[in-house]
PDB file of C-alpha atoms in Angstrom:
ATOM      1  CA  ALA W  14      18.450 -22.249  -2.988  1.00 60.00           C
ATOM      2  CA  ALA W  15      17.297 -19.398  -0.882  1.00 64.00           C
ATOM      3  CA  TYR W  16      20.510 -18.745   1.042  1.00 60.00           C
ATOM      4  CA  HIS W  17      22.382 -18.035  -2.493  1.00 61.00           C
ATOM      5  CA  ALA W  18      19.305 -16.198  -3.754  1.00 67.00           C
ATOM      6  CA  GLY W  19      20.057 -13.608  -1.155  1.00 64.00           C
ATOM      7  CA  GLN W  20      23.535 -13.352  -1.933  1.00 61.00           C
ATOM      8  CA  LEU W  21      22.550 -13.035  -5.880  1.00 67.00           C
ATOM      9  CA  SER W  22      20.540 -10.379  -5.107  1.00 70.00           C
ATOM     10  CA  PHE W  23      22.867  -8.329  -3.544  1.00 67.00           C
ATOM     11  CA  MET W  24      25.274  -9.075  -6.043  1.00 68.00           C
ATOM     12  CA  ARG W  25      22.705  -8.107  -9.035  1.00 66.00           C
ATOM     13  CA  ARG W  26      22.590  -4.785  -7.276  1.00 67.00           C
ATOM     14  CA  LEU W  27      26.137  -4.307  -7.150  1.00 67.00           C
ATOM     15  CA  ALA W  28      26.237  -4.955 -10.802  1.00 69.00           C
ATOM     16  CA  SER W  29      23.367  -2.443 -11.625  1.00 68.00           C
ATOM     17  CA  MET W  30      21.332  -5.589 -12.680  1.00 64.00           C
ATOM     18  CA  PRO W  31      17.669  -5.487 -11.929  1.00 63.00           C
ATOM     19  CA  ASP W  32      16.588  -8.400  -9.438  1.00 61.00           C
ATOM     20  CA  SER W  33      14.756 -11.523 -11.420  1.00 58.00           C
ATOM     21  CA  GLU W  34      10.957 -12.029 -10.696  1.00 57.00           C
ATOM     22  CA  PHE W  35      10.468 -14.768  -8.824  1.00 51.00           C
ATOM     23  CA  GLN W  36       6.723 -16.382  -7.934  1.00 52.00           C
ATOM     24  CA  PRO W  37       7.425 -19.293  -5.513  1.00 53.00           C
ATOM     25  CA  ARG W  38       4.784 -22.062  -5.611  1.00 53.00           C
ATOM     26  CA  SER W  39       2.603 -21.996  -2.399  1.00 54.00           C
ATOM     27  CA  ALA W  40       3.852 -24.281   0.583  1.00 57.00           C
ATOM     28  CA  ASP W  41       0.521 -25.658   0.951  1.00 58.00           C
ATOM     29  CA  THR W  42       0.268 -27.667  -2.170  1.00 52.00           C
ATOM     30  CA  ALA W  43       2.471 -30.272  -0.545  1.00 54.00           C
ATOM     31  CA  PRO W  44       1.072 -33.302   1.072  1.00 55.00           C
ATOM     32  CA  HIS W  45      -0.269 -33.181   4.341  1.00 61.00           C
ATOM     33  CA  ALA W  46       2.548 -35.730   5.444  1.00 59.00           C
ATOM     34  CA  ALA W  47       1.892 -37.100   9.027  1.00 55.00           C
ATOM     35  CA  ARG W  48       5.300 -36.292  10.156  1.00 74.00           C
ATOM     36  CA  SER W  49       5.265 -32.312   8.545  1.00 83.00           C
ATOM     37  CA  LYS W  50       6.147 -30.884  11.937  1.00 78.00           C
ATOM     38  CA  GLU W  51       9.104 -32.942  12.881  1.00 84.00           C
ATOM     39  CA  ILE W  52      10.710 -32.228   9.143  1.00 82.00           C
ATOM     40  CA  LEU W  53       9.943 -28.304   9.704  1.00 84.00           C
ATOM     41  CA  LEU W  54      11.099 -28.461  13.050  1.00 82.00           C
ATOM     42  CA  ASN W  55      14.487 -30.255  11.862  1.00 81.00           C
ATOM     43  CA  LEU W  56      14.845 -27.851   8.744  1.00 79.00           C
ATOM     44  CA  MET W  57      14.849 -25.199  11.341  1.00 79.00           C
ATOM     45  CA  ASP W  58      17.282 -26.722  13.330  1.00 79.00           C
ATOM     46  CA  TRP W  59      19.722 -27.447  10.457  1.00 73.00           C
ATOM     47  CA  ALA W  60      19.281 -24.269   8.773  1.00 71.00           C
ATOM     48  CA  TRP W  61      19.932 -22.236  12.402  1.00 70.00           C
ATOM     49  CA  ARG W  62      22.288 -24.552  14.543  1.00 72.00           C
ATOM     50  CA  SER W  63      23.609 -27.365  12.473  1.00 67.00           C
ATOM     51  CA  GLY W  64      26.519 -25.637  10.674  1.00 62.00           C
ATOM     52  CA  ASN W  65      26.401 -28.097   7.738  1.00 62.00           C
ATOM     53  CA  SER W  66      25.744 -25.609   5.193  1.00 59.00           C
ATOM     54  CA  PHE W  67      24.988 -22.550   6.819  1.00 66.00           C
ATOM     55  CA  ASP W  68      27.460 -20.552   9.576  1.00 75.00           C
ATOM     56  CA  ILE W  69      25.388 -20.439  12.515  1.00 80.00           C
ATOM     57  CA  PHE W  70      23.878 -16.903  13.103  1.00 84.00           C
ATOM     58  CA  SER W  71      24.938 -16.613  16.709  1.00 83.00           C
ATOM     59  CA  ASP W  72      28.684 -17.754  15.516  1.00 82.00           C
ATOM     60  CA  LEU W  73      28.574 -15.664  12.698  1.00 83.00           C
ATOM     61  CA  THR W  74      27.338 -12.536  14.698  1.00 86.00           C
ATOM     62  CA  LYS W  75      28.707 -13.016  18.201  1.00 83.00           C
ATOM     63  CA  ASP W  76      31.965 -10.750  17.549  1.00 84.00           C
ATOM     64  CA  LEU W  77      30.480  -8.395  15.321  1.00 89.00           C
ATOM     65  CA  SER W  78      31.089  -4.668  16.237  1.00 93.00           C
ATOM     66  CA  PRO W  79      28.081  -2.279  15.858  1.00 95.00           C
ATOM     67  CA  GLU W  80      30.811  -0.398  13.670  1.00 95.00           C
ATOM     68  CA  ASP W  81      30.727  -3.189  11.335  1.00 93.00           C
ATOM     69  CA  ALA W  82      27.192  -4.281  11.914  1.00 95.00           C
ATOM     70  CA  ASP W  83      26.427  -0.774  10.795  1.00 96.00           C
ATOM     71  CA  GLN W  84      28.206  -0.405   7.513  1.00 94.00           C
ATOM     72  CA  THR W  85      26.626  -0.409   4.344  1.00 92.00           C
ATOM     73  CA  PRO W  86      29.398  -1.347   1.740  1.00 88.00           C
ATOM     74  CA  ASN W  87      28.732  -0.205  -1.566  1.00 87.00           C
ATOM     75  CA  GLY W  88      25.082   1.171  -0.705  1.00 88.00           C
ATOM     76  CA  LEU W  89      23.820  -2.249   0.605  1.00 90.00           C
ATOM     77  CA  PRO W  90      21.552  -2.373   3.788  1.00 92.00           C
ATOM     78  CA  SER W  91      23.890  -2.598   6.751  1.00 94.00           C
ATOM     79  CA  ILE W  92      23.573  -6.272   8.727  1.00 95.00           C
ATOM     80  CA  THR W  93      21.855  -4.457  11.591  1.00 96.00           C
ATOM     81  CA  HIS W  94      19.330  -3.189   9.082  1.00 94.00           C
ATOM     82  CA  ILE W  95      18.741  -6.856   7.886  1.00 94.00           C
ATOM     83  CA  VAL W  96      18.560  -8.181  11.278  1.00 95.00           C
ATOM     84  CA  ASN W  97      15.652  -5.870  12.277  1.00 95.00           C
ATOM     85  CA  HIS W  98      13.955  -6.701   9.098  1.00 92.00           C
ATOM     86  CA  MET W  99      14.458 -10.461  10.193  1.00 93.00           C
ATOM     87  CA  ALA W 100      13.420 -10.010  13.887  1.00 94.00           C
ATOM     88  CA  PHE W 101      10.005  -8.143  12.726  1.00 92.00           C
ATOM     89  CA  TRP W 102       8.966 -11.100  10.719  1.00 91.00           C
ATOM     90  CA  GLU W 103       9.948 -13.860  13.097  1.00 93.00           C
ATOM     91  CA  GLU W 104       7.843 -11.802  15.952  1.00 93.00           C
ATOM     92  CA  TYR W 105       5.106 -11.706  12.710  1.00 90.00           C
ATOM     93  CA  VAL W 106       4.941 -15.402  12.331  1.00 91.00           C
ATOM     94  CA  ALA W 107       5.364 -16.285  15.905  1.00 94.00           C
ATOM     95  CA  LYS W 108       2.079 -14.154  16.885  1.00 91.00           C
ATOM     96  CA  ARG W 109       0.580 -16.013  13.726  1.00 89.00           C
ATOM     97  CA  LEU W 110       1.265 -19.448  14.550  1.00 92.00           C
ATOM     98  CA  ARG W 111      -0.304 -18.615  17.973  1.00 92.00           C
ATOM     99  CA  GLY W 112      -3.233 -17.283  16.206  1.00 88.00           C
ATOM    100  CA  GLU W 113      -2.559 -13.878  17.637  1.00 87.00           C
ATOM    101  CA  SER W 114      -3.424 -10.789  15.532  1.00 80.00           C
ATOM    102  CA  THR W 115      -0.907  -9.237  13.995  1.00 81.00           C
ATOM    103  CA  GLU W 116      -2.799  -5.724  13.154  1.00 80.00           C
ATOM    104  CA  ASN W 117      -1.330  -3.750  15.905  1.00 82.00           C
ATOM    105  CA  MET W 118       2.096  -4.387  14.597  1.00 81.00           C
ATOM    106  CA  PRO W 119       3.848  -1.337  12.766  1.00 78.00           C
ATOM    107  CA  PRO W 120       3.698  -1.787   8.991  1.00 70.00           C
ATOM    108  CA  ALA W 121       6.670  -2.878   7.320  1.00 66.00           C
ATOM    109  CA  GLN W 122       7.507  -2.864   3.644  1.00 67.00           C
ATOM    110  CA  PRO W 123       9.082  -5.791   1.868  1.00 66.00           C
ATOM    111  CA  GLY W 124      12.932  -5.340   2.742  1.00 68.00           C
ATOM    112  CA  GLY W 125      11.877  -2.768   4.730  1.00 73.00           C
ATOM    113  CA  LEU W 126      12.505  -1.926   9.004  1.00 79.00           C
ATOM    114  CA  PRO W 127      10.128  -1.453  11.085  1.00 81.00           C
ATOM    115  CA  PRO W 128       9.759   1.730  12.873  1.00 79.00           C
ATOM    116  CA  ASP W 129      11.673   1.415  15.944  1.00 85.00           C
ATOM    117  CA  PRO W 130      14.847  -0.789  14.681  1.00 90.00           C
ATOM    118  CA  ALA W 131      17.306  -1.742  17.639  1.00 95.00           C
ATOM    119  CA  PRO W 132      20.904  -0.837  17.476  1.00 97.00           C
ATOM    120  CA  TRP W 133      23.432  -3.786  17.401  1.00 96.00           C
ATOM    121  CA  PRO W 134      23.808  -5.962  18.832  1.00 95.00           C
ATOM    122  CA  GLN W 135      20.107  -5.937  20.475  1.00 96.00           C
ATOM    123  CA  ALA W 136      18.889  -6.443  17.075  1.00 96.00           C
ATOM    124  CA  ALA W 137      20.615  -9.906  16.691  1.00 95.00           C
ATOM    125  CA  GLU W 138      19.297 -10.816  20.794  1.00 95.00           C
ATOM    126  CA  LEU W 139      15.828  -9.757  19.537  1.00 95.00           C
ATOM    127  CA  MET W 140      15.756 -11.730  16.345  1.00 93.00           C
ATOM    128  CA  LEU W 141      17.217 -14.957  18.378  1.00 92.00           C
ATOM    129  CA  ARG W 142      14.475 -14.584  20.994  1.00 95.00           C
ATOM    130  CA  TRP W 143      11.615 -14.038  18.125  1.00 95.00           C
ATOM    131  CA  HIS W 144      13.432 -17.226  16.577  1.00 93.00           C
ATOM    132  CA  ASP W 145      12.928 -19.145  19.650  1.00 93.00           C
ATOM    133  CA  GLU W 146       9.153 -18.071  19.755  1.00 96.00           C
ATOM    134  CA  VAL W 147       8.769 -19.362  16.197  1.00 95.00           C
ATOM    135  CA  GLU W 148       9.989 -22.873  17.357  1.00 93.00           C
ATOM    136  CA  SER W 149       7.690 -22.788  20.553  1.00 94.00           C
ATOM    137  CA  ALA W 150       4.962 -22.067  18.964  1.00 95.00           C
ATOM    138  CA  LEU W 151       5.411 -24.325  16.064  1.00 93.00           C
ATOM    139  CA  GLY W 152       6.108 -27.210  18.466  1.00 92.00           C
ATOM    140  CA  SER W 153       2.821 -26.597  20.256  1.00 94.00           C
ATOM    141  CA  LEU W 154       0.740 -27.169  17.094  1.00 93.00           C
ATOM    142  CA  THR W 155      -1.202 -30.341  16.256  1.00 90.00           C
ATOM    143  CA  SER W 156      -0.760 -31.556  13.120  1.00 86.00           C
ATOM    144  CA  GLU W 157      -4.452 -30.349  12.175  1.00 87.00           C
ATOM    145  CA  GLU W 158      -3.652 -26.955  13.656  1.00 91.00           C
ATOM    146  CA  LEU W 159      -0.356 -27.180  11.259  1.00 91.00           C
ATOM    147  CA  TRP W 160      -2.360 -27.438   7.965  1.00 90.00           C
ATOM    148  CA  ALA W 161      -5.538 -25.310   9.239  1.00 88.00           C
ATOM    149  CA  PRO W 162      -5.731 -21.542   8.613  1.00 85.00           C
ATOM    150  CA  ARG W 163      -4.474 -19.692  11.155  1.00 83.00           C
ATOM    151  CA  PRO W 164      -6.831 -18.080  13.189  1.00 75.00           C
ATOM    152  CA  GLY W 165      -6.857 -14.138  13.949  1.00 65.00           C
ATOM    153  CA  THR W 166      -6.079 -11.443  11.230  1.00 62.00           C
ATOM    154  CA  GLY W 167      -3.102 -10.562   9.451  1.00 59.00           C
ATOM    155  CA  LYS W 168      -1.685  -8.790   6.500  1.00 60.00           C
ATOM    156  CA  HIS W 169      -3.436  -9.747   3.416  1.00 62.00           C
ATOM    157  CA  PHE W 170      -0.547 -11.622   1.880  1.00 62.00           C
ATOM    158  CA  GLU W 171      -0.843 -14.283   4.328  1.00 67.00           C
ATOM    159  CA  GLN W 172      -4.852 -14.621   5.555  1.00 71.00           C
ATOM    160  CA  GLY W 173      -6.004 -17.768   5.168  1.00 77.00           C
ATOM    161  CA  LYS W 174      -2.872 -19.419   5.123  1.00 83.00           C
ATOM    162  CA  SER W 175      -1.743 -22.577   7.134  1.00 89.00           C
ATOM    163  CA  ALA W 176       1.212 -22.422   9.800  1.00 91.00           C
ATOM    164  CA  HIS W 177       2.583 -24.787   7.494  1.00 91.00           C
ATOM    165  CA  TRP W 178       2.841 -22.009   4.845  1.00 90.00           C
ATOM    166  CA  LEU W 179       4.157 -19.575   7.291  1.00 91.00           C
ATOM    167  CA  VAL W 180       6.823 -21.410   9.097  1.00 91.00           C
ATOM    168  CA  CYS W 181       8.281 -22.582   5.108  1.00 89.00           C
ATOM    169  CA  GLY W 182       7.822 -18.998   4.454  1.00 89.00           C
ATOM    170  CA  ILE W 183      10.089 -18.263   7.666  1.00 91.00           C
ATOM    171  CA  ILE W 184      12.692 -20.963   6.997  1.00 88.00           C
ATOM    172  CA  ASN W 185      13.268 -19.322   3.384  1.00 88.00           C
ATOM    173  CA  HIS W 186      13.373 -15.575   4.707  1.00 89.00           C
ATOM    174  CA  TYR W 187      16.072 -16.682   7.413  1.00 89.00           C
ATOM    175  CA  ALA W 188      18.151 -18.866   4.839  1.00 86.00           C
ATOM    176  CA  TYR W 189      17.701 -15.898   2.180  1.00 87.00           C
ATOM    177  CA  HIS W 190      18.962 -12.989   4.344  1.00 90.00           C
ATOM    178  CA  HIS W 191      21.493 -15.150   6.205  1.00 88.00           C
ATOM    179  CA  GLY W 192      23.306 -15.289   3.006  1.00 86.00           C
ATOM    180  CA  GLN W 193      23.098 -11.661   2.673  1.00 89.00           C
ATOM    181  CA  ILE W 194      24.839 -11.409   5.970  1.00 91.00           C
ATOM    182  CA  VAL W 195      27.478 -13.512   5.015  1.00 88.00           C
ATOM    183  CA  LEU W 196      28.357 -11.670   1.813  1.00 87.00           C
ATOM    184  CA  LEU W 197      28.644  -8.363   3.747  1.00 90.00           C
ATOM    185  CA  SER W 198      30.602  -9.960   6.120  1.00 87.00           C
ATOM    186  CA  GLN W 199      33.034 -11.627   3.459  1.00 85.00           C
ATOM    187  CA  MET W 200      32.925  -7.889   1.989  1.00 85.00           C
ATOM    188  CA  MET W 201      34.429  -6.361   5.255  1.00 84.00           C
ATOM    189  CA  GLY W 202      36.947  -8.907   5.176  1.00 80.00           C
ATOM    190  CA  HIS W 203      35.640 -11.821   7.639  1.00 72.00           C
ATOM    191  CA  GLU W 204      36.795 -14.707   5.150  1.00 64.00           C
ATOM    192  CA  ASP W 205      35.959 -17.684   7.098  1.00 64.00           C
ATOM    193  CA  HIS W 206      32.455 -18.065   6.735  1.00 59.00           C
ATOM    194  CA  PHE W 207      30.484 -20.173   4.064  1.00 56.00           C
ATOM    195  CA  ILE W 208      30.387 -19.005   0.411  1.00 55.00           C
TER     196      ILE W 208
END
C-alpha cells in the first residue's frame, strides 16, 4: 500500500490534485508478539532484497546515470532528491534505534532535503549504508527494548516512541519512496520495473 501511495502522490501532483490526508494508526497499538523483531527483519528483507513485489533498490539504481538521477520530470523531485531524503531518515532511525541523540542532525522538513545532499551515485551508497545500520541496530535489540520508548532525544513527533514504531515507519517510508523512484524511472523510459 505504501509503495503505490508514493506513486499515487506523484500522479495526483501531475494532475494538479491535492494530496489526500491520511492519518495512520500508531504501530505501537499492535500486540507485542514474541517474534516481532524477526517479523520486522523479514519485512525489511522482503522489501529491500526479495524482488517479489518491489524492484530491488540496488538493481533499480545501479545503472542510473547522474543525469537521469537528477532529472525532474514534470517538476517532480529527482531520484537524487528522494534518495538523499531517504538516507537522512535511515540515518535518523539507525541513531534512534541505538539510543543516540539526533539533536545535532541538521533539520529536514518532511519531504525535504538535508542541508548537504550527496550527488549521485554517492546518495544511493549513503542510503544503502544507513539502511544496513538500521538492520544492524534492530538486530541487536532485545524484545523488551523493541517495545520500550527509545532513550535519547529526538524530533518531537517520535519522542517516547518505541523501536517497533520507528522500524514500522522506516519500512513504510522506504516502500512509499521506492514506488516514486520506480514511477520516475518509468517516466524516463525505463519500462522494465514493477508497476
